């Protein structure tokens, strides 16, 4: 069999490099831009695109009914992400533009800007340098499906669309309390968001058009239009309830725009599960291995298997087992390396649990090149752990495992002969928990991108959290 | 929708005409092989070199130079006959990305020699690069 017919093994360094540097996403973005603009000289275009390096700038659309707070949220997001805010008002207020002047005239007469002109204004604004470099946030645009399609046709695609929603009655009430600061343009509210400085309080004015009837009319039109805009942004749209304090709405919006969407990049999961004894690591690892065909690597199990197989490592490890001493790190690392280097681990990915337990082990693993791309910390309070572990029993005759609360034995006859594993005794569990928590802080610092999950729930809920942690890209932090 | 259909066709024609997919495949392979610290800068450097090569007509530093082609040939020709079979030749071209999967190559009955292999690889690479 020669090199042409044998299957090619792609070295794992390539996939690690690809993941860390987001090569797939870079290429995908470049291809998207090439297809939208179809330049005559693709190479020059690609050079310019790469130099801009603006794949991750914010490109957000915020939509919502009147009085939902979208302008407030848009302004806060702008300040926080250091981006540019685009609204109908500031687009038509642009100086030195005949297009803007025409739009202003139209707005003064009809109170709205024709879609064609609006989209042209947006197109010009978005191609300006500051929008290219720092991104943009569209507040309340597109208003109709027609506008949404036109914006798409000129090649402007948002990466996140947020739609605020609240019951109509709440909105009508809220709108009655709306006040505007004529100097800064910020919006305040008589009940929910009253400014603290008295000088701002004095200059606030009541805006036009906030009576109940007018608000109801605007709401009707909004509902008619928004339903038809939804299908234009299928995967990037998120609805946030505006019927909560604005800080909460802002927090949800900010978290959402900082997440990247799932891409089609090839991804081999290398998952690390950390947590104290009894947090459910083995169970979750088994579920993950079964569903995603990953290799389940349990450190304790590996060592026991080595001893049982009487392999060369096993013979060195056995005296430690016999004397009930901890196996030295270097030895564990060797056995682990042997397992992780095997072809099935490299190709399918792995789920590791039971190792590393402290910073030294983590550093050793990292230096050998085994870097997990998802790390999870399972948090379970001490009482739950005690409950889970101290009530475990085994039937010495059938070998069946029971739990006095979650899986009680069916008959009293079985119950009488159940035995408890000494490792599940309360003092031992306490000792192990303390050991874990002493080292946990350092581990959490080392694995900066780790996700913490509440392990004190039923197994399938925890599994779903872990799954979404693996499948979704890691959230990016605002620089 | 007719408008959608024609724009899609336009886009596909654009990709074909400028051989965008081959270029992107090549760039990705180079990045994964060399694994530079700063992928963007490296990509920009390659693209600049490509532009200059096109403008001045100088040959572009291809991924596979002559020693690589010879090495690949030797790997396939394990019995050192000096020739490789038609099947091996077709697989090799596919691996190099120089031959789309559905292209039908004529098997003229003779085994492929090193010179023929080299000249065919060069010819196809030239074809692809001349489109840029």
Coordinates of C-alpha atoms in Angstrom, one line a residue:
Chain A
X1 CA 0.0 0.0 0.0
X2 CA 1.6 3.3 -1.0
X3 CA 1.0 6.9 -0.1
X4 CA -1.7 7.4 -2.6
X5 CA -4.1 4.7 -1.4
X6 CA -3.4 4.8 2.4
X7 CA -5.6 7.3 4.2
X8 CA -3.9 10.5 5.0
X9 CA -3.5 11.4 8.7
X10 CA -3.9 15.1 9.2
X11 CA -1.5 16.1 12.0
X12 CA -3.4 17.4 15.0
X13 CA -1.3 20.6 15.1
X14 CA -3.1 21.7 12.0
X15 CA -6.6 21.5 13.4
X16 CA -5.5 23.1 16.7
X17 CA -3.9 26.0 14.8
X18 CA -7.0 26.3 12.6
X19 CA -9.3 26.5 15.7
X20 CA -7.2 28.9 17.7
X21 CA -6.7 31.4 14.8
X22 CA -10.2 31.1 13.4
X23 CA -8.8 30.4 10.0
X24 CA -12.2 29.0 8.7
X25 CA -14.0 32.2 9.8
X26 CA -11.4 34.4 8.2
X27 CA -11.7 32.6 4.9
X28 CA -15.5 32.5 5.1
X29 CA -15.7 36.3 5.7
X30 CA -13.3 37.0 2.8
X31 CA -15.4 34.8 0.5
X32 CA -18.6 36.6 1.5
X33 CA -17.1 40.0 0.8
X34 CA -15.8 38.8 -2.6
X35 CA -19.2 37.5 -3.6
X36 CA -21.0 40.6 -2.5
X37 CA -18.7 43.1 -4.2
X38 CA -17.3 40.9 -7.1
X39 CA -14.3 43.1 -7.7
X40 CA -12.5 43.1 -11.0
X41 CA -9.2 42.6 -9.2
X42 CA -9.9 40.0 -6.5
X43 CA -6.3 39.9 -5.2
X44 CA -6.1 43.7 -4.5
X45 CA -9.6 43.5 -2.9
X46 CA -8.5 40.6 -0.6
X47 CA -5.4 42.5 0.4
X48 CA -7.4 45.5 1.4
X49 CA -10.0 43.4 3.2
X50 CA -7.4 41.6 5.2
X51 CA -5.7 44.8 6.2
X52 CA -9.0 46.3 7.5
X53 CA -9.3 43.4 9.9
X54 CA -12.9 44.3 10.7
X55 CA -14.5 40.8 10.8
X56 CA -15.5 41.2 14.4
X57 CA -16.7 44.8 14.6
X58 CA -20.3 45.2 15.8
X59 CA -22.9 45.2 13.1
X60 CA -26.1 45.4 15.0
X61 CA -29.7 46.1 14.3
X62 CA -32.1 47.0 17.1
X63 CA -35.8 47.0 16.5
X64 CA -38.8 47.4 18.7
X65 CA -42.1 49.1 19.3
X66 CA -42.2 52.8 20.4
X67 CA -41.5 53.2 24.1
X68 CA -39.6 49.9 24.3
X69 CA -36.4 51.6 25.1
X70 CA -34.5 50.8 21.9
X71 CA -32.8 54.2 21.6
X72 CA -31.6 54.0 25.2
X73 CA -30.3 50.5 24.6
X74 CA -28.7 51.5 21.3
X75 CA -26.9 54.4 22.8
X76 CA -25.6 52.4 25.8
X77 CA -24.4 49.6 23.4
X78 CA -22.7 52.2 21.3
X79 CA -20.8 53.7 24.2
X80 CA -19.9 50.3 25.6
X81 CA -18.7 48.8 22.3
X82 CA -17.3 52.1 21.1
X83 CA -19.3 52.0 17.9
X84 CA -21.4 54.3 15.7
X85 CA -25.1 54.9 16.1
X86 CA -27.2 55.3 13.0
X87 CA -30.8 56.5 13.4
X88 CA -33.2 58.1 10.9
X89 CA -32.7 61.4 12.6
X90 CA -28.9 61.5 12.5
X91 CA -28.8 60.1 9.0
X92 CA -30.9 63.0 7.6
X93 CA -29.2 65.5 9.7
X94 CA -26.0 65.0 7.7
X95 CA -24.4 68.1 6.3
X96 CA -23.1 68.7 2.9
X97 CA -25.3 66.1 1.3
X98 CA -28.0 66.9 -1.2
X99 CA -29.5 63.5 -0.6
X100 CA -29.8 64.3 3.1
X101 CA -31.3 67.7 2.4
X102 CA -33.9 66.1 0.1
X103 CA -34.7 63.6 2.8
X104 CA -35.1 66.3 5.4
X105 CA -37.6 68.1 3.2
X106 CA -39.6 65.0 2.8
X107 CA -39.5 64.2 6.5
X108 CA -40.8 67.7 7.4
X109 CA -43.8 67.2 5.2
X110 CA -44.7 63.6 5.6
X111 CA -42.9 62.7 8.9
X112 CA -41.1 59.8 7.2
X113 CA -38.3 59.3 4.7
X114 CA -38.9 57.3 1.5
X115 CA -37.2 53.9 1.7
X116 CA -35.0 54.4 -1.4
X117 CA -33.4 57.6 0.0
X118 CA -33.0 56.1 3.4
X119 CA -31.2 53.1 2.1
X120 CA -28.9 55.3 0.0
X121 CA -28.1 57.4 3.0
X122 CA -27.3 54.2 5.0
X123 CA -25.1 52.9 2.3
X124 CA -23.1 56.1 2.2
X125 CA -22.8 56.3 6.0
X126 CA -21.7 52.6 6.4
X127 CA -18.9 53.0 3.9
X128 CA -17.4 55.9 5.8
X129 CA -14.1 55.2 7.5
X130 CA -15.4 55.2 11.1
X131 CA -18.2 52.8 10.4
X132 CA -15.8 50.5 8.6
X133 CA -13.3 50.5 11.5
X134 CA -15.6 50.5 14.5
X135 CA -18.8 49.0 13.2
X136 CA -22.4 50.4 13.4
X137 CA -25.6 50.0 15.2
X138 CA -28.9 50.7 13.4
X139 CA -31.6 52.0 15.7
X140 CA -35.1 51.3 14.4
X141 CA -34.1 50.6 10.8
X142 CA -35.3 48.7 8.8
X143 CA -38.9 49.7 9.5
X144 CA -40.5 47.5 6.9
X145 CA -39.7 44.3 5.0
X146 CA -39.1 46.4 1.9
X147 CA -36.4 48.3 3.6
X148 CA -34.9 45.1 5.0
X149 CA -34.6 43.6 1.6
X150 CA -33.2 46.8 0.1
X151 CA -30.5 47.0 2.7
X152 CA -29.6 43.4 2.1
X153 CA -29.4 44.0 -1.7
X154 CA -26.7 46.6 -1.3
X155 CA -24.7 44.2 0.7
X156 CA -25.2 45.5 4.3
X157 CA -25.8 42.5 6.5
X158 CA -26.0 42.8 10.3
X159 CA -24.4 40.0 12.4
X160 CA -26.9 40.5 15.3
X161 CA -30.5 41.6 15.3
X162 CA -32.2 42.4 18.6
X163 CA -36.0 42.8 18.7
X164 CA -37.4 44.3 21.9
X165 CA -40.9 43.2 22.8
X166 CA -43.4 44.0 25.5
X167 CA -47.2 43.9 25.9
X168 CA -49.0 46.9 24.3
X169 CA -50.6 48.1 27.5
X170 CA -47.2 48.4 29.2
X171 CA -45.9 50.4 26.2
X172 CA -48.8 52.8 26.1
X173 CA -48.4 53.5 29.8
X174 CA -44.7 53.9 29.5
X175 CA -44.9 56.3 26.6
X176 CA -47.0 58.7 28.7
X177 CA -44.0 59.2 31.0
X178 CA -41.4 59.8 28.3
X179 CA -39.4 63.0 28.6
X180 CA -36.5 64.1 26.4
X181 CA -33.4 66.2 27.3
X182 CA -33.2 68.7 24.4
X183 CA -29.4 69.1 24.9
X184 CA -28.1 65.6 24.8
X185 CA -31.0 63.9 23.1
X186 CA -31.2 61.3 25.9
X187 CA -34.6 59.9 26.8
X188 CA -35.8 59.8 30.4
X189 CA -38.9 58.5 32.1
X190 CA -40.9 60.0 34.9
X191 CA -41.1 56.7 36.8
X192 CA -38.4 54.4 35.7
X193 CA -35.5 56.5 34.7
X194 CA -35.5 59.9 36.3
X195 CA -32.2 61.8 36.1
X196 CA -30.6 62.7 39.4
X197 CA -29.3 66.1 38.6
X198 CA -31.8 68.9 39.0
X199 CA -30.5 70.9 36.1
X200 CA -31.3 68.1 33.7
X201 CA -34.7 67.7 35.4
X202 CA -35.5 71.3 34.7
X203 CA -34.8 71.2 31.0
X204 CA -36.7 68.1 30.2
X205 CA -39.5 68.5 27.7
X206 CA -42.5 66.5 26.8
X207 CA -42.1 65.1 23.3
X208 CA -44.9 65.2 20.7
X209 CA -47.0 62.3 19.9
X210 CA -47.1 60.4 23.1
X211 CA -50.8 60.4 23.9
X212 CA -52.5 57.1 24.2
X213 CA -54.2 57.3 20.9
X214 CA -51.1 58.2 19.0
X215 CA -49.1 55.5 20.7
X216 CA -51.7 52.9 19.9
X217 CA -51.7 53.9 16.3
X218 CA -47.9 53.6 16.0
X219 CA -48.1 50.3 17.7
X220 CA -50.5 49.0 15.2
X221 CA -48.3 49.9 12.3
X222 CA -45.3 48.5 14.1
X223 CA -46.9 45.1 14.6
X224 CA -48.0 45.0 11.0
X225 CA -44.4 45.5 9.8
X226 CA -42.3 43.7 12.3
X227 CA -43.9 40.3 11.6
X228 CA -42.7 40.5 8.0
X229 CA -39.2 41.5 8.9
X230 CA -38.6 38.4 11.1
X231 CA -38.0 36.0 8.2
X232 CA -35.2 38.2 6.8
X233 CA -32.9 37.5 9.6
X234 CA -33.6 33.9 10.5
X235 CA -30.5 32.8 12.5
X236 CA -29.2 36.0 13.9
X237 CA -32.4 37.4 15.5
X238 CA -33.0 37.4 19.2
X239 CA -36.1 38.7 21.0
X240 CA -35.6 40.3 24.3
X241 CA -38.4 41.3 26.6
X242 CA -38.5 45.0 27.2
X243 CA -40.8 44.6 30.2
X244 CA -38.0 44.6 32.7
X245 CA -35.5 47.1 34.2
X246 CA -33.4 48.7 31.4
X247 CA -30.2 47.5 33.0
X248 CA -31.4 43.9 32.6
X249 CA -32.3 44.4 29.0
X250 CA -29.0 46.0 28.4
X251 CA -27.1 43.2 30.0
X252 CA -29.0 40.6 27.9
X253 CA -28.4 42.6 24.7
X254 CA -24.7 43.0 25.5
X255 CA -24.2 39.3 26.2
X256 CA -25.9 38.4 23.0
X257 CA -24.0 40.7 20.7
X258 CA -20.7 39.4 22.2
X259 CA -21.4 35.9 21.2
X260 CA -20.4 34.6 17.8
X261 CA -22.7 32.4 15.9
X262 CA -22.0 28.8 15.2
X263 CA -19.9 28.5 12.1
X264 CA -19.3 25.5 9.9
X265 CA -15.7 25.3 10.9
X266 CA -14.5 21.8 11.5
X267 CA -14.2 21.2 15.2
X268 CA -12.9 18.3 17.2
X269 CA -14.0 18.7 20.8
X270 CA -11.3 18.2 23.4
X271 CA -13.3 18.6 26.6
X272 CA -12.1 18.8 30.1
X273 CA -14.5 18.3 33.0
X274 CA -13.5 19.5 36.4
X275 CA -15.3 19.3 39.6
X276 CA -15.3 17.8 43.1
X277 CA -16.1 14.2 43.8
X278 CA -19.7 13.5 43.2
X279 CA -20.3 16.4 40.9
X280 CA -21.3 14.1 38.0
X281 CA -18.2 14.2 35.9
X282 CA -18.2 10.5 35.0
X283 CA -21.8 10.5 34.1
X284 CA -21.6 13.6 31.9
X285 CA -18.4 12.2 30.2
X286 CA -20.2 9.0 29.5
X287 CA -23.2 10.9 28.0
X288 CA -21.0 13.1 25.9
X289 CA -18.9 10.1 24.7
X290 CA -22.0 8.3 23.7
X291 CA -23.7 11.1 21.9
X292 CA -20.8 12.7 20.1
X293 CA -18.5 9.6 19.7
X294 CA -15.8 11.1 21.7
X295 CA -13.3 9.0 23.6
X296 CA -14.1 8.9 27.3
X297 CA -10.7 9.2 29.2
X298 CA -11.1 8.8 32.9
X299 CA -7.8 9.2 34.6
X300 CA -8.4 6.8 37.5
X301 CA -9.8 4.2 35.2
X302 CA -6.8 4.4 32.9
X303 CA -4.4 3.8 35.8
X304 CA -6.5 0.8 37.0
X305 CA -6.6 -0.6 33.5
X306 CA -2.9 -0.3 33.2
X307 CA -2.4 -2.3 36.4
X308 CA -5.0 -4.9 35.4
X309 CA -3.4 -5.4 32.0
X310 CA 0.0 -5.8 33.7
X311 CA 1.5 -3.5 31.1
X312 CA 4.9 -2.0 31.7
X313 CA 3.4 1.1 33.2
X314 CA 1.0 -1.1 35.2
X315 CA 3.9 -2.8 37.0
X316 CA 5.4 0.5 38.0
X317 CA 2.0 1.8 39.2
X318 CA 1.0 -1.3 41.1
X319 CA 3.2 -0.7 44.3
X320 CA 1.6 2.7 44.7
X321 CA -1.9 1.2 44.6
X322 CA -0.9 -1.5 47.0
X323 CA 0.4 1.0 49.5
X324 CA -2.6 3.3 48.9
X325 CA -0.3 6.2 47.9
X326 CA -0.9 8.8 45.2
X327 CA 0.7 7.9 41.9
X328 CA 3.3 10.5 41.0
X329 CA 2.3 13.1 38.3
X330 CA 5.0 12.2 35.8
X331 CA 3.8 8.6 35.7
X332 CA 0.2 9.6 35.3
X333 CA 1.2 12.0 32.5
X334 CA 3.0 9.2 30.7
X335 CA 0.0 6.8 30.8
X336 CA -2.3 9.7 29.7
X337 CA 0.0 10.7 26.9
X338 CA 0.0 7.2 25.6
X339 CA -3.8 7.2 25.5
X340 CA -4.3 10.7 24.1
X341 CA -1.8 10.1 21.3
X342 CA -3.7 7.1 19.9
X343 CA -5.4 7.6 16.6
X344 CA -9.0 7.4 17.8
X345 CA -8.4 10.2 20.3
X346 CA -6.8 12.5 17.8
X347 CA -9.4 11.9 15.2
X348 CA -12.6 11.8 17.2
X349 CA -11.7 14.1 20.1
X350 CA -11.8 13.3 23.8
X351 CA -13.5 14.0 27.1
X352 CA -11.1 14.0 30.0
X353 CA -12.0 13.9 33.7
X354 CA -10.2 13.2 36.9
X355 CA -7.1 15.0 35.8
X356 CA -5.5 17.6 36.2
X357 CA -6.3 18.2 39.9
X358 CA -3.9 21.1 40.6
X359 CA -1.9 23.7 38.8
X360 CA 1.3 21.6 38.4
X361 CA -0.6 18.9 36.6
X362 CA -2.3 21.4 34.4
X363 CA 1.0 23.0 33.5
X364 CA 2.5 19.7 32.7
X365 CA -0.4 18.7 30.5
X366 CA -0.2 22.1 28.7
X367 CA 3.5 21.8 28.1
X368 CA 3.1 18.4 26.4
X369 CA 0.6 20.0 24.0
X370 CA -2.7 18.5 25.2
X371 CA -4.8 21.7 25.3
X372 CA -8.5 21.2 25.8
X373 CA -10.6 23.5 23.7
X374 CA -13.6 23.4 26.1
X375 CA -13.2 23.4 29.9
X376 CA -16.2 23.0 32.3
X377 CA -16.3 23.4 36.0
X378 CA -19.2 21.6 37.6
X379 CA -20.3 23.3 40.8
X380 CA -22.2 21.3 43.4
X381 CA -22.8 22.4 47.0
X382 CA -21.3 20.2 49.7
X383 CA -24.7 19.0 51.0
X384 CA -25.7 17.7 47.6
X385 CA -22.4 15.9 47.1
X386 CA -22.8 14.3 50.5
X387 CA -26.3 13.2 49.6
X388 CA -25.2 11.8 46.3
X389 CA -22.3 9.9 47.6
X390 CA -23.0 8.7 51.2
X391 CA -26.2 7.1 50.1
X392 CA -24.6 4.9 47.5
X393 CA -24.8 1.2 48.2
X394 CA -23.7 -1.9 46.3
X395 CA -25.3 -5.4 46.4
X396 CA -22.4 -7.8 47.0
X397 CA -24.3 -10.7 45.4
X398 CA -25.6 -9.3 42.1
X399 CA -23.0 -6.4 41.8
X400 CA -25.9 -4.0 41.2
X401 CA -25.4 -0.4 42.4
X402 CA -28.2 1.3 44.2
X403 CA -28.8 4.7 45.8
X404 CA -31.0 5.0 48.8
X405 CA -32.7 8.1 47.5
X406 CA -32.5 8.1 43.7
X407 CA -32.5 4.4 43.0
X408 CA -33.7 2.4 46.0
X409 CA -33.4 -1.4 46.1
X410 CA -36.7 -3.1 45.3
X411 CA -37.0 -5.5 48.2
X412 CA -36.0 -5.4 51.9
X413 CA -34.0 -8.6 51.4
X414 CA -31.7 -6.8 49.1
X415 CA -31.6 -3.8 51.3
X416 CA -30.4 -5.8 54.2
X417 CA -27.3 -7.1 52.5
X418 CA -26.2 -3.8 50.8
X419 CA -22.7 -2.6 51.6
X420 CA -21.1 0.8 51.4
X421 CA -17.8 1.5 49.7
X422 CA -15.4 3.0 52.3
X423 CA -14.5 5.6 49.8
X424 CA -18.1 6.9 50.0
X425 CA -17.9 7.5 53.8
X426 CA -18.6 11.1 54.9
X427 CA -15.1 11.9 56.3
X428 CA -13.4 10.7 53.1
X429 CA -15.8 12.7 50.9
X430 CA -15.2 15.8 53.0
X431 CA -11.4 15.3 52.7
X432 CA -11.6 15.0 48.9
X433 CA -13.8 18.0 48.6
X434 CA -11.5 20.2 50.6
X435 CA -8.6 19.0 48.5
X436 CA -10.4 19.9 45.4
X437 CA -11.4 23.4 46.5
X438 CA -7.9 24.2 47.6
X439 CA -6.7 23.7 44.1
X440 CA -9.8 24.9 42.2
X441 CA -9.1 28.6 42.3
X442 CA -5.7 28.1 40.6
X443 CA -7.2 25.8 38.0
X444 CA -9.9 28.3 37.2
X445 CA -7.4 31.0 36.7
X446 CA -5.2 28.8 34.4
X447 CA -8.1 27.8 32.2
X448 CA -9.3 31.3 31.6
X449 CA -12.0 30.3 29.1
X450 CA -13.6 27.8 31.3
X451 CA -17.4 27.7 31.7
X452 CA -19.0 27.1 35.1
X453 CA -22.1 25.1 35.3
X454 CA -24.5 24.4 38.1
X455 CA -24.1 20.7 38.7
X456 CA -26.9 20.6 41.3
X457 CA -29.6 19.7 38.8
X458 CA -30.8 16.5 37.1
X459 CA -28.3 15.0 34.7
X460 CA -30.0 15.8 31.5
X461 CA -30.3 19.5 32.3
X462 CA -26.6 19.6 33.1
X463 CA -25.9 17.7 29.9
X464 CA -27.8 20.3 27.9
X465 CA -25.8 23.1 29.4
X466 CA -22.5 21.3 28.6
X467 CA -23.7 20.6 25.1
X468 CA -24.5 24.2 24.4
X469 CA -21.1 25.2 25.8
X470 CA -19.4 22.9 23.4
X471 CA -21.4 23.7 20.3
X472 CA -21.5 27.4 20.6
X473 CA -18.3 29.3 20.0
X474 CA -16.6 30.7 23.1
X475 CA -17.9 34.2 23.9
X476 CA -15.4 37.0 23.0
X477 CA -14.5 39.6 25.6
X478 CA -14.8 43.3 24.7
X479 CA -11.3 44.6 24.3
Chain B
X1 CA -37.3 34.1 -7.8
X2 CA -35.8 35.0 -11.1
X3 CA -33.7 37.9 -9.8
X4 CA -32.3 35.7 -7.1
X5 CA -31.5 33.0 -9.6
X6 CA -29.6 35.2 -12.0
X7 CA -27.5 36.9 -9.2
X8 CA -26.6 33.5 -8.0
X9 CA -25.5 32.5 -11.4
X10 CA -23.5 35.7 -11.7
X11 CA -21.8 34.9 -8.4
X12 CA -20.9 31.4 -9.5
X13 CA -19.5 32.6 -12.8
X14 CA -17.4 35.1 -10.9
X15 CA -16.0 32.3 -8.7
X16 CA -15.2 30.2 -11.7
X17 CA -13.7 33.0 -13.8
X18 CA -11.2 34.1 -11.1
X19 CA -10.7 30.6 -9.7
X20 CA -11.5 32.0 -6.3
X21 CA -12.1 28.6 -4.7
X22 CA -8.7 27.2 -5.8
X23 CA -7.0 30.3 -4.5
X24 CA -8.7 30.1 -1.1
X25 CA -7.9 26.4 -0.8
X26 CA -4.3 27.1 -1.6
X27 CA -4.2 29.9 1.0
X28 CA -5.8 27.8 3.7
X29 CA -3.4 24.9 2.9
X30 CA -0.4 27.2 3.2
X31 CA -1.6 28.7 6.5
X32 CA -2.2 25.2 8.0
X33 CA 1.1 24.0 6.8
X34 CA 3.3 26.9 7.8
X35 CA 1.2 27.9 10.8
X36 CA 2.6 31.5 11.1
X37 CA 2.2 33.4 14.3
X38 CA 0.2 36.1 12.6
X39 CA -2.0 34.6 9.9
X40 CA -3.4 37.8 8.5
X41 CA 0.0 39.4 7.9
X42 CA 1.2 36.2 6.3
X43 CA -1.8 36.1 4.0
X44 CA -1.3 39.7 3.0
X45 CA 2.4 38.9 2.2
X46 CA 1.5 36.0 0.0
X47 CA -1.1 38.0 -1.8
X48 CA 1.3 40.8 -2.4
X49 CA 3.9 38.4 -3.8
X50 CA 1.2 37.0 -6.1
X51 CA 0.3 40.5 -7.4
X52 CA 3.9 41.3 -8.1
X53 CA 4.4 38.0 -9.8
X54 CA 1.4 38.6 -12.0
X55 CA 2.5 42.2 -12.8
X56 CA 6.1 41.4 -13.6
X57 CA 5.5 38.0 -15.2
X58 CA 8.0 36.3 -12.9
X59 CA 7.1 32.7 -11.9
X60 CA 5.2 32.5 -8.6
X61 CA 6.8 30.4 -5.8
X62 CA 4.4 27.5 -6.0
X63 CA 3.6 25.3 -3.1
X64 CA 5.2 22.3 -4.8
X65 CA 8.6 22.9 -6.4
X66 CA 10.6 20.4 -8.4
X67 CA 12.1 18.6 -5.4
X68 CA 8.7 18.1 -3.9
X69 CA 7.3 16.7 -7.1
X70 CA 10.2 14.3 -7.4
X71 CA 9.8 13.2 -3.8
X72 CA 6.1 12.6 -4.2
X73 CA 6.8 10.5 -7.3
X74 CA 9.4 8.4 -5.5
X75 CA 6.9 7.8 -2.7
X76 CA 4.4 6.4 -5.1
X77 CA 7.0 4.4 -7.2
X78 CA 8.0 2.1 -4.4
X79 CA 9.6 -0.5 -6.6
X80 CA 11.8 2.1 -8.3
X81 CA 10.6 1.2 -11.8
X82 CA 10.7 4.8 -12.9
X83 CA 7.0 4.8 -13.7
X84 CA 3.7 5.0 -11.8
X85 CA 0.4 3.5 -12.7
X86 CA -2.5 5.5 -14.1
X87 CA -4.6 5.1 -10.9
X88 CA -1.8 6.5 -8.7
X89 CA -1.3 9.4 -11.1
X90 CA -5.0 10.3 -10.9
X91 CA -5.0 10.1 -7.1
X92 CA -1.9 12.2 -6.9
X93 CA -3.4 14.9 -9.0
X94 CA -6.6 14.8 -6.9
X95 CA -4.5 15.1 -3.7
X96 CA -2.7 18.1 -5.0
X97 CA -6.0 19.7 -5.8
X98 CA -5.1 20.0 -9.5
X99 CA -7.8 17.8 -10.8
X100 CA -11.5 18.0 -9.9
X101 CA -13.1 14.7 -8.9
X102 CA -15.3 14.3 -11.9
X103 CA -12.7 15.0 -14.6
X104 CA -12.0 12.1 -16.8
X105 CA -8.4 11.5 -17.7
X106 CA -7.4 9.5 -20.7
X107 CA -5.5 6.4 -19.9
X108 CA -3.2 6.0 -22.9
X109 CA -2.0 2.6 -21.8
X110 CA 1.6 3.6 -21.0
X111 CA 2.7 4.0 -17.4
X112 CA 3.4 7.6 -16.3
X113 CA 7.1 8.6 -16.1
X114 CA 8.5 11.2 -13.8
X115 CA 8.9 13.7 -16.6
X116 CA 5.3 13.4 -17.7
X117 CA 4.1 13.7 -14.1
X118 CA 6.2 16.8 -13.5
X119 CA 5.1 18.4 -16.7
X120 CA 1.5 17.7 -16.1
X121 CA 1.6 19.1 -12.5
X122 CA 3.3 22.2 -13.8
X123 CA 0.9 22.7 -16.6
X124 CA -2.1 22.4 -14.4
X125 CA -0.7 24.7 -11.7
X126 CA 0.2 27.2 -14.4
X127 CA -3.4 27.1 -15.7
X128 CA -4.9 27.8 -12.3
X129 CA -2.5 30.6 -11.5
X130 CA -2.8 32.3 -14.8
X131 CA -6.4 33.1 -14.0
X132 CA -5.4 35.5 -11.1

